[in-house]
Amino acid sequence: MAIEQKLQKFQCIKRSTRGTINIDPLQRGGILTDEAREALIEWGDGYSICDFCPGVLDMIKTPPIFDFIHKALPEFLGTDHARVTNGARESKFAIIHSMAKEGDWIVLDQSAHYTSFVAAQRTRLNIKAVPNSGSPDYRTTPEGYLDAIQEIIKETGKPPALALVTYPDGNYGNLPDVKKIAAVCHEHDVPLILNGAYSVGRMPVNAKYLGADFIVGSGHKSMASSGPIGVLGVSEEYSSKVFEKSPTHKVKEIEMLGCTARGATIMTMLASFPKVFERTKHWDSEVENARWFSSQLESLGLVQMGDKPHNHDLMFFEAPILFEISQTAKDGRYFLYKELKARKIHGIKAGLTKFFKLSTFGVPRDDLKVVVDAFDEIINS
Ligand SMILES: *Cc1c(COP(=O)(O)O)cnc(C)c1O
C-alpha cells in the first residue's frame, strides 16, 4: 500500500475509552485537570515556551518556569534543588550516570520498576536486588538493604555507589520504611534514590523528611500532566555532580542534555500544579477509598496482596474465582475484560483473570460502587 493511503488513518484518531470508569493504575494520576487541558492546546506548538529563553529551560521567567522549578518544586519535593526531566526514568538515569561509573554497584529492591534496572544498565552498573518477602506481602525491608550492602562490601571491598527504593512499587502498591532504609544506607555512606513515580503528586512525600538524597517523580503517572515529563530532586550535597555544566556550553547542564521538557508537557505540569498540590493534602480519603474497595472485593472472594491494611490506591488482587470462570467462559481469558467493557469499566489488562492490578485514585465512591457491583454480577450470575 502506498504511504499516502495509510496516512488517512492518522487523521483525528478518537479514543475508544473516553467516558468509561478508568481504573488503570498507569493512567489515574495522569488525567489532566481542565487547566492543563487548556494549556495543552495553548502551548502545543513546538518550542512554544522558548520565546523568552535566556539560554536554559529552568531559567525561563515567562512563562513562569523558573518559579516552578526553582521555588515551588524543591519545596514540594523536600529537596534543595529540582529540575524537570522527560520522565521518572530520565531522572533516574541522570542521577545514576552522574553519580556512578561502569562497574560500580547499585542496590535496589526486587520490586523496582524495570526502568530502574534499565537506567542502571545504561550506565553499565552491577545490580544487586534486595529480595522481597514473597507472597502474600511482598514486603521490602531495611534488613534486606543491610544484607545487600554488606555483601557488596565483602565482595568488592567498598560500598555500592548508590541505592534505590521504590515508593510505592508499581505492582503491589507497598510503601516500605524509607526512613529506616535511608538510615542503613547512610551508615554505609551510600546515597539513596527514592523512586516516587507512584507517590509524588498523589500523596505527601518529602525527600528530606524520609532521608533520601534524591527523589524522582513522573508527571504523566502522578502529576496530572501530559507526558512525557518527570521531576528530579537533589540534595545540596550532590547537586554539583548531577547538575554539572558543560565546559564548552557554559549554561547547559550535561545530564539534562541542555534542556529537557521543552514544550507543552511542562506547561500542563505547571497548569495542574495548584490542584496537584491541593490533592496531596487529601490523601487520607484516597487511602480510605482504597481500603473500602479492597474489603468489598475481598468479600466477593478476591484476595488483595501486599500491605494490609493497604496504604495506597494501587492494589494487586488475586482472583482464583475469576480464573475458574474463565476456564469455561465463551471468551476464555478475555471474558473479564469484555464483561467490564460492557459495563463501561476500563483499566484491567485484557487477558488477565487470575491476578491483576488496579487503582482507585481519584475515582468517586459512586463509581467505585459501580465497579464493585460489576464484579459481584460477573462472579455471582
Ligand atoms: C511508571 C513508573 C516509572 C516510569 O515513569 P516514567 O515517567 O514513564 O519514566 C518508574 N517507576 C515506577 C515505579 C513506575 O510505576
PDB file of C-alpha atoms in Angstrom, residues 26-252:
ATOM      1  CA  LEU A  26      -0.912   3.780  34.900  1.00  0.00           C
ATOM      2  CA  GLN A  27      -3.493   6.388  33.949  1.00  0.00           C
ATOM      3  CA  ARG A  28      -5.390   7.516  37.054  1.00  0.00           C
ATOM      4  CA  GLY A  29      -2.882  10.081  38.294  1.00  0.00           C
ATOM      5  CA  GLY A  30      -2.097  11.460  34.853  1.00  0.00           C
ATOM      6  CA  ILE A  31      -5.604  12.549  33.930  1.00  0.00           C
ATOM      7  CA  LEU A  32      -5.374  16.232  33.076  1.00  0.00           C
ATOM      8  CA  THR A  33      -7.048  18.979  35.037  1.00  0.00           C
ATOM      9  CA  ASP A  34      -9.197  21.366  32.986  1.00  0.00           C
ATOM     10  CA  GLU A  35      -6.424  23.920  33.363  1.00  0.00           C
ATOM     11  CA  ALA A  36      -3.845  21.525  31.923  1.00  0.00           C
ATOM     12  CA  ARG A  37      -6.137  20.596  29.033  1.00  0.00           C
ATOM     13  CA  GLU A  38      -6.328  24.266  28.121  1.00  0.00           C
ATOM     14  CA  ALA A  39      -2.568  24.682  28.483  1.00  0.00           C
ATOM     15  CA  LEU A  40      -2.008  21.708  26.193  1.00  0.00           C
ATOM     16  CA  ILE A  41      -3.768  23.473  23.321  1.00  0.00           C
ATOM     17  CA  GLU A  42      -2.295  26.894  24.066  1.00  0.00           C
ATOM     18  CA  TRP A  43       1.294  25.639  24.237  1.00  0.00           C
ATOM     19  CA  GLY A  44       1.060  22.776  21.759  1.00  0.00           C
ATOM     20  CA  ASP A  45       3.285  24.342  19.119  1.00  0.00           C
ATOM     21  CA  GLY A  46       6.854  23.098  19.096  1.00  0.00           C
ATOM     22  CA  TYR A  47       9.280  25.081  21.272  1.00  0.00           C
ATOM     23  CA  SER A  48       6.415  27.411  22.214  1.00  0.00           C
ATOM     24  CA  ILE A  49       7.857  28.049  25.674  1.00  0.00           C
ATOM     25  CA  CYS A  50      11.151  29.321  24.284  1.00  0.00           C
ATOM     26  CA  ASP A  51      10.013  32.852  23.267  1.00  0.00           C
ATOM     27  CA  PHE A  52      11.925  34.479  26.108  1.00  0.00           C
ATOM     28  CA  CYS A  53      14.501  31.822  26.894  1.00  0.00           C
ATOM     29  CA  PRO A  54      17.710  33.119  28.477  1.00  0.00           C
ATOM     30  CA  GLY A  55      19.607  30.038  27.345  1.00  0.00           C
ATOM     31  CA  VAL A  56      18.356  27.212  29.510  1.00  0.00           C
ATOM     32  CA  LEU A  57      14.897  25.830  30.228  1.00  0.00           C
ATOM     33  CA  ASP A  58      14.802  26.164  34.008  1.00  0.00           C
ATOM     34  CA  MET A  59      15.720  29.863  33.834  1.00  0.00           C
ATOM     35  CA  ILE A  60      12.735  30.869  31.670  1.00  0.00           C
ATOM     36  CA  LYS A  61      10.804  33.568  33.564  1.00  0.00           C
ATOM     37  CA  THR A  62       7.932  33.955  31.067  1.00  0.00           C
ATOM     38  CA  PRO A  63       6.042  31.635  31.283  1.00  0.00           C
ATOM     39  CA  PRO A  64       6.940  31.182  34.994  1.00  0.00           C
ATOM     40  CA  ILE A  65       9.041  28.040  34.589  1.00  0.00           C
ATOM     41  CA  PHE A  66      11.833  29.454  36.778  1.00  0.00           C
ATOM     42  CA  ASP A  67       9.429  29.962  39.683  1.00  0.00           C
ATOM     43  CA  PHE A  68       8.115  26.451  39.302  1.00  0.00           C
ATOM     44  CA  ILE A  69      11.437  24.643  39.019  1.00  0.00           C
ATOM     45  CA  HIS A  70      13.450  26.688  41.495  1.00  0.00           C
ATOM     46  CA  LYS A  71      10.829  27.692  44.049  1.00  0.00           C
ATOM     47  CA  ALA A  72       7.677  25.553  44.095  1.00  0.00           C
ATOM     48  CA  LEU A  73       9.153  22.208  43.058  1.00  0.00           C
ATOM     49  CA  PRO A  74      12.047  21.879  45.560  1.00  0.00           C
ATOM     50  CA  GLU A  75       9.702  22.785  48.375  1.00  0.00           C
ATOM     51  CA  PHE A  76       7.124  20.292  47.139  1.00  0.00           C
ATOM     52  CA  LEU A  77       9.716  17.507  46.883  1.00  0.00           C
ATOM     53  CA  GLY A  78      11.593  18.407  50.044  1.00  0.00           C
ATOM     54  CA  THR A  79      14.943  18.849  48.319  1.00  0.00           C
ATOM     55  CA  ASP A  80      17.438  21.675  47.933  1.00  0.00           C
ATOM     56  CA  HIS A  81      17.352  21.584  44.141  1.00  0.00           C
ATOM     57  CA  ALA A  82      14.984  20.384  41.454  1.00  0.00           C
ATOM     58  CA  ARG A  83      14.632  20.045  37.698  1.00  0.00           C
ATOM     59  CA  VAL A  84      12.078  18.688  35.310  1.00  0.00           C
ATOM     60  CA  THR A  85      13.107  15.872  33.005  1.00  0.00           C
ATOM     61  CA  ASN A  86      11.350  13.856  30.342  1.00  0.00           C
ATOM     62  CA  GLY A  87      10.204  11.218  32.811  1.00  0.00           C
ATOM     63  CA  ALA A  88      10.979   9.402  36.047  1.00  0.00           C
ATOM     64  CA  ARG A  89      13.306   7.095  34.126  1.00  0.00           C
ATOM     65  CA  GLU A  90      15.266  10.015  32.696  1.00  0.00           C
ATOM     66  CA  SER A  91      15.560  11.443  36.220  1.00  0.00           C
ATOM     67  CA  LYS A  92      16.960   8.138  37.480  1.00  0.00           C
ATOM     68  CA  PHE A  93      19.361   7.859  34.585  1.00  0.00           C
ATOM     69  CA  ALA A  94      20.678  11.399  35.183  1.00  0.00           C
ATOM     70  CA  ILE A  95      21.379  10.559  38.837  1.00  0.00           C
ATOM     71  CA  ILE A  96      22.934   7.173  38.188  1.00  0.00           C
ATOM     72  CA  HIS A  97      25.012   8.325  35.229  1.00  0.00           C
ATOM     73  CA  SER A  98      26.474  11.284  37.115  1.00  0.00           C
ATOM     74  CA  MET A  99      26.985   9.525  40.453  1.00  0.00           C
ATOM     75  CA  ALA A 100      28.385   6.176  39.314  1.00  0.00           C
ATOM     76  CA  LYS A 101      30.611   4.711  36.658  1.00  0.00           C
ATOM     77  CA  GLU A 102      30.869   1.467  34.749  1.00  0.00           C
ATOM     78  CA  GLY A 103      31.458  -1.482  37.063  1.00  0.00           C
ATOM     79  CA  ASP A 104      30.092   0.218  40.188  1.00  0.00           C
ATOM     80  CA  TRP A 105      27.270  -1.391  42.162  1.00  0.00           C
ATOM     81  CA  ILE A 106      23.731  -0.250  42.831  1.00  0.00           C
ATOM     82  CA  VAL A 107      21.358  -1.840  45.325  1.00  0.00           C
ATOM     83  CA  LEU A 108      17.669  -1.744  44.544  1.00  0.00           C
ATOM     84  CA  ASP A 109      14.516  -3.517  45.615  1.00  0.00           C
ATOM     85  CA  GLN A 110      13.395  -6.630  43.775  1.00  0.00           C
ATOM     86  CA  SER A 111      10.050  -4.861  43.320  1.00  0.00           C
ATOM     87  CA  ALA A 112      11.774  -1.986  41.475  1.00  0.00           C
ATOM     88  CA  HIS A 113      10.371  -0.811  38.167  1.00  0.00           C
ATOM     89  CA  TYR A 114      12.073  -2.089  35.029  1.00  0.00           C
ATOM     90  CA  THR A 115      13.195   1.473  34.260  1.00  0.00           C
ATOM     91  CA  SER A 116      15.363   1.435  37.399  1.00  0.00           C
ATOM     92  CA  PHE A 117      17.136  -1.671  36.138  1.00  0.00           C
ATOM     93  CA  VAL A 118      17.491  -0.260  32.636  1.00  0.00           C
ATOM     94  CA  ALA A 119      18.776   3.119  33.867  1.00  0.00           C
ATOM     95  CA  ALA A 120      21.484   1.276  35.838  1.00  0.00           C
ATOM     96  CA  GLN A 121      22.268  -0.995  32.891  1.00  0.00           C
ATOM     97  CA  ARG A 122      22.615   2.007  30.561  1.00  0.00           C
ATOM     98  CA  THR A 123      25.358   3.210  32.922  1.00  0.00           C
ATOM     99  CA  ARG A 124      26.890  -0.317  32.910  1.00  0.00           C
ATOM    100  CA  LEU A 125      26.468  -0.821  36.645  1.00  0.00           C
ATOM    101  CA  ASN A 126      26.270  -4.093  38.536  1.00  0.00           C
ATOM    102  CA  ILE A 127      22.904  -4.549  40.172  1.00  0.00           C
ATOM    103  CA  LYS A 128      22.081  -6.277  43.441  1.00  0.00           C
ATOM    104  CA  ALA A 129      18.382  -6.679  44.080  1.00  0.00           C
ATOM    105  CA  VAL A 130      17.037  -6.812  47.647  1.00  0.00           C
ATOM    106  CA  PRO A 131      14.571  -9.717  47.675  1.00  0.00           C
ATOM    107  CA  ASN A 132      11.045  -9.011  48.908  1.00  0.00           C
ATOM    108  CA  SER A 133       9.283 -11.313  51.337  1.00  0.00           C
ATOM    109  CA  GLY A 134       7.236 -13.024  48.590  1.00  0.00           C
ATOM    110  CA  SER A 135       3.532 -13.886  48.659  1.00  0.00           C
ATOM    111  CA  PRO A 136       1.300 -12.575  50.126  1.00  0.00           C
ATOM    112  CA  ASP A 137       3.015  -9.425  51.490  1.00  0.00           C
ATOM    113  CA  TYR A 138       5.887  -8.853  49.043  1.00  0.00           C
ATOM    114  CA  ARG A 139       7.467  -6.647  51.689  1.00  0.00           C
ATOM    115  CA  THR A 140      10.786  -4.845  51.220  1.00  0.00           C
ATOM    116  CA  THR A 141      12.746  -4.416  54.461  1.00  0.00           C
ATOM    117  CA  PRO A 142      15.649  -2.308  55.799  1.00  0.00           C
ATOM    118  CA  GLU A 143      17.336  -5.577  56.819  1.00  0.00           C
ATOM    119  CA  GLY A 144      17.316  -6.592  53.158  1.00  0.00           C
ATOM    120  CA  TYR A 145      19.215  -3.433  52.262  1.00  0.00           C
ATOM    121  CA  LEU A 146      21.682  -4.029  55.081  1.00  0.00           C
ATOM    122  CA  ASP A 147      22.395  -7.557  53.857  1.00  0.00           C
ATOM    123  CA  ALA A 148      22.832  -6.430  50.245  1.00  0.00           C
ATOM    124  CA  ILE A 149      25.182  -3.569  51.162  1.00  0.00           C
ATOM    125  CA  GLN A 150      27.254  -5.799  53.442  1.00  0.00           C
ATOM    126  CA  GLU A 151      27.525  -8.464  50.739  1.00  0.00           C
ATOM    127  CA  ILE A 152      28.831  -5.900  48.265  1.00  0.00           C
ATOM    128  CA  ILE A 153      31.363  -4.581  50.785  1.00  0.00           C
ATOM    129  CA  LYS A 154      32.524  -8.123  51.439  1.00  0.00           C
ATOM    130  CA  GLU A 155      32.840  -8.940  47.740  1.00  0.00           C
ATOM    131  CA  THR A 156      34.357  -5.695  46.463  1.00  0.00           C
ATOM    132  CA  GLY A 157      35.900  -4.013  49.490  1.00  0.00           C
ATOM    133  CA  LYS A 158      33.714  -0.928  49.178  1.00  0.00           C
ATOM    134  CA  PRO A 159      30.064   0.054  49.488  1.00  0.00           C
ATOM    135  CA  PRO A 160      27.798   0.350  46.436  1.00  0.00           C
ATOM    136  CA  ALA A 161      27.770   3.699  44.606  1.00  0.00           C
ATOM    137  CA  LEU A 162      24.016   4.072  45.089  1.00  0.00           C
ATOM    138  CA  ALA A 163      20.871   2.527  46.483  1.00  0.00           C
ATOM    139  CA  LEU A 164      17.342   2.946  45.209  1.00  0.00           C
ATOM    140  CA  VAL A 165      13.987   2.249  46.814  1.00  0.00           C
ATOM    141  CA  THR A 166      10.619   2.230  45.079  1.00  0.00           C
ATOM    142  CA  TYR A 167       7.905   4.069  46.979  1.00  0.00           C
ATOM    143  CA  PRO A 168       5.484   2.522  46.367  1.00  0.00           C
ATOM    144  CA  ASP A 169       6.377  -0.259  43.960  1.00  0.00           C
ATOM    145  CA  GLY A 170       4.321  -0.466  40.786  1.00  0.00           C
ATOM    146  CA  ASN A 171       2.860  -3.926  41.368  1.00  0.00           C
ATOM    147  CA  TYR A 172       1.606  -4.152  44.932  1.00  0.00           C
ATOM    148  CA  GLY A 173       1.475  -0.507  45.969  1.00  0.00           C
ATOM    149  CA  ASN A 174       3.610  -1.240  49.031  1.00  0.00           C
ATOM    150  CA  LEU A 175       5.190   1.615  50.961  1.00  0.00           C
ATOM    151  CA  PRO A 176       8.450   0.404  52.510  1.00  0.00           C
ATOM    152  CA  ASP A 177      10.004   2.031  55.586  1.00  0.00           C
ATOM    153  CA  VAL A 178      12.175   4.538  53.739  1.00  0.00           C
ATOM    154  CA  LYS A 179      13.405   6.280  56.889  1.00  0.00           C
ATOM    155  CA  LYS A 180      14.966   3.061  58.136  1.00  0.00           C
ATOM    156  CA  ILE A 181      16.294   2.120  54.717  1.00  0.00           C
ATOM    157  CA  ALA A 182      17.872   5.584  54.427  1.00  0.00           C
ATOM    158  CA  ALA A 183      19.495   5.147  57.849  1.00  0.00           C
ATOM    159  CA  VAL A 184      21.004   1.817  56.782  1.00  0.00           C
ATOM    160  CA  CYS A 185      22.301   3.354  53.553  1.00  0.00           C
ATOM    161  CA  HIS A 186      23.808   6.383  55.249  1.00  0.00           C
ATOM    162  CA  GLU A 187      25.525   4.276  57.901  1.00  0.00           C
ATOM    163  CA  HIS A 188      27.466   2.843  54.979  1.00  0.00           C
ATOM    164  CA  ASP A 189      27.879   6.115  53.060  1.00  0.00           C
ATOM    165  CA  VAL A 190      25.509   5.046  50.316  1.00  0.00           C
ATOM    166  CA  PRO A 191      23.349   7.821  48.791  1.00  0.00           C
ATOM    167  CA  LEU A 192      19.700   6.827  48.376  1.00  0.00           C
ATOM    168  CA  ILE A 193      17.368   7.464  45.439  1.00  0.00           C
ATOM    169  CA  LEU A 194      13.644   7.499  46.193  1.00  0.00           C
ATOM    170  CA  ASN A 195      11.548   6.462  43.211  1.00  0.00           C
ATOM    171  CA  GLY A 196       8.262   8.261  43.765  1.00  0.00           C
ATOM    172  CA  ALA A 197       6.687   7.670  40.342  1.00  0.00           C
ATOM    173  CA  TYR A 198       3.530   6.465  42.121  1.00  0.00           C
ATOM    174  CA  SER A 199       3.714   8.855  45.084  1.00  0.00           C
ATOM    175  CA  VAL A 200       4.905  12.332  44.062  1.00  0.00           C
ATOM    176  CA  GLY A 201       1.719  14.186  43.109  1.00  0.00           C
ATOM    177  CA  ARG A 202      -0.631  11.711  44.767  1.00  0.00           C
ATOM    178  CA  MET A 203       0.388  11.712  48.415  1.00  0.00           C
ATOM    179  CA  PRO A 204       2.567  13.822  50.676  1.00  0.00           C
ATOM    180  CA  VAL A 205       6.168  12.772  50.144  1.00  0.00           C
ATOM    181  CA  ASN A 206       9.188  14.743  51.303  1.00  0.00           C
ATOM    182  CA  ALA A 207      12.699  13.560  50.497  1.00  0.00           C
ATOM    183  CA  LYS A 208      14.333  15.318  53.435  1.00  0.00           C
ATOM    184  CA  TYR A 209      11.838  14.000  55.937  1.00  0.00           C
ATOM    185  CA  LEU A 210      12.295  10.470  54.611  1.00  0.00           C
ATOM    186  CA  GLY A 211      16.084  10.787  54.451  1.00  0.00           C
ATOM    187  CA  ALA A 212      16.508  10.337  50.700  1.00  0.00           C
ATOM    188  CA  ASP A 213      19.298  12.143  48.852  1.00  0.00           C
ATOM    189  CA  PHE A 214      17.434  12.076  45.547  1.00  0.00           C
ATOM    190  CA  ILE A 215      13.796  11.839  44.585  1.00  0.00           C
ATOM    191  CA  VAL A 216      12.207  11.222  41.213  1.00  0.00           C
ATOM    192  CA  GLY A 217       8.592  11.546  40.121  1.00  0.00           C
ATOM    193  CA  SER A 218       6.564  11.090  36.970  1.00  0.00           C
ATOM    194  CA  GLY A 219       4.353  13.877  35.622  1.00  0.00           C
ATOM    195  CA  HIS A 220       2.217  11.667  33.395  1.00  0.00           C
ATOM    196  CA  LYS A 221       1.932   8.976  36.080  1.00  0.00           C
ATOM    197  CA  SER A 222       1.029  11.062  39.121  1.00  0.00           C
ATOM    198  CA  MET A 223       1.044  14.829  38.482  1.00  0.00           C
ATOM    199  CA  ALA A 224      -1.889  15.326  36.102  1.00  0.00           C
ATOM    200  CA  SER A 225       0.474  16.136  33.255  1.00  0.00           C
ATOM    201  CA  SER A 226       0.570  15.245  29.600  1.00  0.00           C
ATOM    202  CA  GLY A 227       3.865  13.459  29.364  1.00  0.00           C
ATOM    203  CA  PRO A 228       6.432  12.535  28.892  1.00  0.00           C
ATOM    204  CA  ILE A 229       7.642  14.587  31.811  1.00  0.00           C
ATOM    205  CA  GLY A 230       9.314  13.840  35.128  1.00  0.00           C
ATOM    206  CA  VAL A 231      10.689  15.624  38.145  1.00  0.00           C
ATOM    207  CA  LEU A 232      14.033  15.288  39.845  1.00  0.00           C
ATOM    208  CA  GLY A 233      15.001  16.482  43.309  1.00  0.00           C
ATOM    209  CA  VAL A 234      18.603  16.509  44.528  1.00  0.00           C
ATOM    210  CA  SER A 235      20.157  17.416  47.878  1.00  0.00           C
ATOM    211  CA  GLU A 236      22.735  20.200  48.102  1.00  0.00           C
ATOM    212  CA  GLU A 237      25.456  17.625  48.711  1.00  0.00           C
ATOM    213  CA  TYR A 238      25.162  16.026  45.281  1.00  0.00           C
ATOM    214  CA  SER A 239      23.799  18.865  43.186  1.00  0.00           C
ATOM    215  CA  SER A 240      27.107  19.950  41.655  1.00  0.00           C
ATOM    216  CA  LYS A 241      27.678  16.397  40.475  1.00  0.00           C
ATOM    217  CA  VAL A 242      24.239  15.795  38.979  1.00  0.00           C
ATOM    218  CA  PHE A 243      23.923  19.300  37.520  1.00  0.00           C
ATOM    219  CA  GLU A 244      27.484  19.641  36.255  1.00  0.00           C
ATOM    220  CA  LYS A 245      27.702  22.196  33.461  1.00  0.00           C
ATOM    221  CA  SER A 246      29.252  21.706  30.044  1.00  0.00           C
ATOM    222  CA  PRO A 247      32.805  23.023  29.666  1.00  0.00           C
ATOM    223  CA  THR A 248      32.010  24.168  26.131  1.00  0.00           C
ATOM    224  CA  HIS A 249      28.448  25.478  26.622  1.00  0.00           C
ATOM    225  CA  LYS A 250      28.644  27.128  29.992  1.00  0.00           C
ATOM    226  CA  VAL A 251      24.943  27.390  30.937  1.00  0.00           C
ATOM    227  CA  LYS A 252      23.950  23.904  29.754  1.00  0.00           C
TER     228      LYS A 252
END
